[in-house]
Amino acid sequence: MYQDNIVLCGASAYEQKYFFNQDFSSLPEHVKQELQIMCVLYTEDVGGILTLEFDQEGSLQFKTEALEADARYDEIGSALKIKQLQSEKRELLESLEMYYRVFFLGDIPEEELKKTPDSGE
């Protein structure tokens, strides 16, 4: 369906801005706020630019970049911070992947397929 990665949200330490893709505006407000806090705190802590993107299979990817002249950006610290976020926010990130797969890619989870045939209606 989608050819390129779809950006969910992102933050930039350089512009001190946060971006949220309005295609995902139906997400609950507390999820949007948690994403904003996570992205902004990452860029405040590590620097650079962080974007959360869905790949073609619906997996959520953390993408980072930094200006070459950014002496504050630490590539190793960035990788460690991402691992920490993936661990601490695992449930949220898995839920976002499921949301994307169902509403954007049209995948129906196996559990749901098993429930529907003999529901007795």
PDB file of C-alpha atoms in Angstrom, residues 10-106:
ATOM      1  CA  GLY A  10       9.455  13.643  15.319  1.00  0.00           C
ATOM      2  CA  ALA A  11      11.392  16.297  17.179  1.00  0.00           C
ATOM      3  CA  SER A  12      14.368  18.471  16.359  1.00  0.00           C
ATOM      4  CA  ALA A  13      16.853  19.854  18.864  1.00  0.00           C
ATOM      5  CA  TYR A  14      17.971  22.387  16.257  1.00  0.00           C
ATOM      6  CA  GLU A  15      14.610  23.992  15.625  1.00  0.00           C
ATOM      7  CA  GLN A  16      13.177  23.073  19.035  1.00  0.00           C
ATOM      8  CA  LYS A  17      10.059  21.814  17.299  1.00  0.00           C
ATOM      9  CA  TYR A  18       7.844  18.766  17.490  1.00  0.00           C
ATOM     10  CA  PHE A  19       5.954  17.313  14.514  1.00  0.00           C
ATOM     11  CA  PHE A  20       2.954  14.989  14.639  1.00  0.00           C
ATOM     12  CA  ASN A  21       1.488  13.502  11.452  1.00  0.00           C
ATOM     13  CA  GLN A  22      -2.206  14.451  11.361  1.00  0.00           C
ATOM     14  CA  ASP A  23      -2.995  11.179   9.553  1.00  0.00           C
ATOM     15  CA  PHE A  24      -2.809   9.726  13.068  1.00  0.00           C
ATOM     16  CA  SER A  25      -5.094  12.305  14.698  1.00  0.00           C
ATOM     17  CA  SER A  26      -7.536   9.563  15.751  1.00  0.00           C
ATOM     18  CA  LEU A  27      -5.023   8.293  18.314  1.00  0.00           C
ATOM     19  CA  PRO A  28      -6.060   8.984  21.916  1.00  0.00           C
ATOM     20  CA  GLU A  29      -4.828  12.308  23.292  1.00  0.00           C
ATOM     21  CA  HIS A  30      -2.757  10.663  26.050  1.00  0.00           C
ATOM     22  CA  VAL A  31      -0.881   8.624  23.397  1.00  0.00           C
ATOM     23  CA  LYS A  32      -0.130  11.770  21.392  1.00  0.00           C
ATOM     24  CA  GLN A  33       1.141  13.488  24.546  1.00  0.00           C
ATOM     25  CA  GLU A  34       3.309  10.518  25.494  1.00  0.00           C
ATOM     26  CA  LEU A  35       4.850  10.495  22.010  1.00  0.00           C
ATOM     27  CA  GLN A  36       5.560  14.219  22.215  1.00  0.00           C
ATOM     28  CA  ILE A  37       7.182  13.924  25.629  1.00  0.00           C
ATOM     29  CA  MET A  38       9.267  10.945  24.504  1.00  0.00           C
ATOM     30  CA  CYS A  39      10.541  12.665  21.331  1.00  0.00           C
ATOM     31  CA  VAL A  40      11.216  16.041  22.905  1.00  0.00           C
ATOM     32  CA  LEU A  41      13.024  14.560  25.914  1.00  0.00           C
ATOM     33  CA  TYR A  42      15.156  12.458  23.578  1.00  0.00           C
ATOM     34  CA  THR A  43      16.290  15.498  21.584  1.00  0.00           C
ATOM     35  CA  GLU A  44      16.855  17.513  24.766  1.00  0.00           C
ATOM     36  CA  ASP A  45      18.989  14.715  26.191  1.00  0.00           C
ATOM     37  CA  VAL A  46      20.882  13.534  23.085  1.00  0.00           C
ATOM     38  CA  GLY A  47      20.437  16.318  20.521  1.00  0.00           C
ATOM     39  CA  GLY A  48      19.892  15.892  16.810  1.00  0.00           C
ATOM     40  CA  ILE A  49      16.622  14.930  15.162  1.00  0.00           C
ATOM     41  CA  LEU A  50      14.463  11.943  16.042  1.00  0.00           C
ATOM     42  CA  THR A  51      11.616  10.615  13.922  1.00  0.00           C
ATOM     43  CA  LEU A  52       9.396   7.621  14.555  1.00  0.00           C
ATOM     44  CA  GLU A  53       8.456   5.988  11.259  1.00  0.00           C
ATOM     45  CA  PHE A  54       6.436   2.970  10.225  1.00  0.00           C
ATOM     46  CA  ASP A  55       8.141   0.767   7.645  1.00  0.00           C
ATOM     47  CA  GLN A  56       6.274  -1.139   4.914  1.00  0.00           C
ATOM     48  CA  GLU A  57       5.550  -4.070   7.257  1.00  0.00           C
ATOM     49  CA  GLY A  58       4.175  -1.794   9.967  1.00  0.00           C
ATOM     50  CA  SER A  59       7.144  -1.922  12.327  1.00  0.00           C
ATOM     51  CA  LEU A  60       7.926   1.306  14.152  1.00  0.00           C
ATOM     52  CA  GLN A  61      11.471   2.505  13.494  1.00  0.00           C
ATOM     53  CA  PHE A  62      13.453   5.110  15.421  1.00  0.00           C
ATOM     54  CA  LYS A  63      15.398   7.255  12.921  1.00  0.00           C
ATOM     55  CA  THR A  64      18.027   9.715  14.082  1.00  0.00           C
ATOM     56  CA  GLU A  65      20.212  12.227  12.366  1.00  0.00           C
ATOM     57  CA  ALA A  66      22.508  15.012  13.396  1.00  0.00           C
ATOM     58  CA  LEU A  67      24.420  17.798  11.772  1.00  0.00           C
ATOM     59  CA  GLU A  68      28.083  17.025  11.258  1.00  0.00           C
ATOM     60  CA  ALA A  69      28.992  20.140  13.204  1.00  0.00           C
ATOM     61  CA  ASP A  70      26.871  19.062  16.206  1.00  0.00           C
ATOM     62  CA  ALA A  71      29.499  18.341  18.852  1.00  0.00           C
ATOM     63  CA  ARG A  72      26.759  17.737  21.426  1.00  0.00           C
ATOM     64  CA  TYR A  73      25.249  14.757  19.583  1.00  0.00           C
ATOM     65  CA  ASP A  74      26.531  11.408  20.821  1.00  0.00           C
ATOM     66  CA  GLU A  75      25.894   8.472  18.480  1.00  0.00           C
ATOM     67  CA  ILE A  76      26.514   5.841  21.169  1.00  0.00           C
ATOM     68  CA  GLY A  77      24.369   7.736  23.667  1.00  0.00           C
ATOM     69  CA  SER A  78      21.664   7.950  21.019  1.00  0.00           C
ATOM     70  CA  ALA A  79      21.627   4.179  20.470  1.00  0.00           C
ATOM     71  CA  LEU A  80      21.517   3.555  24.223  1.00  0.00           C
ATOM     72  CA  LYS A  81      18.680   6.051  24.702  1.00  0.00           C
ATOM     73  CA  ILE A  82      16.661   4.420  21.911  1.00  0.00           C
ATOM     74  CA  LYS A  83      17.137   0.969  23.475  1.00  0.00           C
ATOM     75  CA  GLN A  84      15.986   2.421  26.801  1.00  0.00           C
ATOM     76  CA  LEU A  85      12.882   3.962  25.211  1.00  0.00           C
ATOM     77  CA  GLN A  86      12.080   0.753  23.334  1.00  0.00           C
ATOM     78  CA  SER A  87      12.274  -1.160  26.585  1.00  0.00           C
ATOM     79  CA  GLU A  88      10.377   1.318  28.784  1.00  0.00           C
ATOM     80  CA  LYS A  89       7.699   2.086  26.165  1.00  0.00           C
ATOM     81  CA  ARG A  90       7.419  -1.439  24.714  1.00  0.00           C
ATOM     82  CA  GLU A  91       3.678  -1.731  25.322  1.00  0.00           C
ATOM     83  CA  LEU A  92       2.947   1.670  23.762  1.00  0.00           C
ATOM     84  CA  LEU A  93       5.145   0.964  20.741  1.00  0.00           C
ATOM     85  CA  GLU A  94       3.597  -2.474  20.160  1.00  0.00           C
ATOM     86  CA  SER A  95       0.117  -0.950  20.388  1.00  0.00           C
ATOM     87  CA  LEU A  96       1.046   1.709  17.836  1.00  0.00           C
ATOM     88  CA  GLU A  97       2.341  -0.987  15.467  1.00  0.00           C
ATOM     89  CA  MET A  98      -0.926  -2.926  15.835  1.00  0.00           C
ATOM     90  CA  TYR A  99      -2.946   0.263  15.246  1.00  0.00           C
ATOM     91  CA  TYR A 100      -0.973   1.003  12.081  1.00  0.00           C
ATOM     92  CA  ARG A 101      -1.236  -2.538  10.742  1.00  0.00           C
ATOM     93  CA  VAL A 102      -5.008  -2.646  11.275  1.00  0.00           C
ATOM     94  CA  PHE A 103      -6.059   0.872  10.237  1.00  0.00           C
ATOM     95  CA  PHE A 104      -3.444   1.694   7.601  1.00  0.00           C
ATOM     96  CA  LEU A 105      -2.375  -1.662   6.162  1.00  0.00           C
ATOM     97  CA  GLY A 106      -5.685  -3.474   6.665  1.00  0.00           C
TER      98      GLY A 106
END
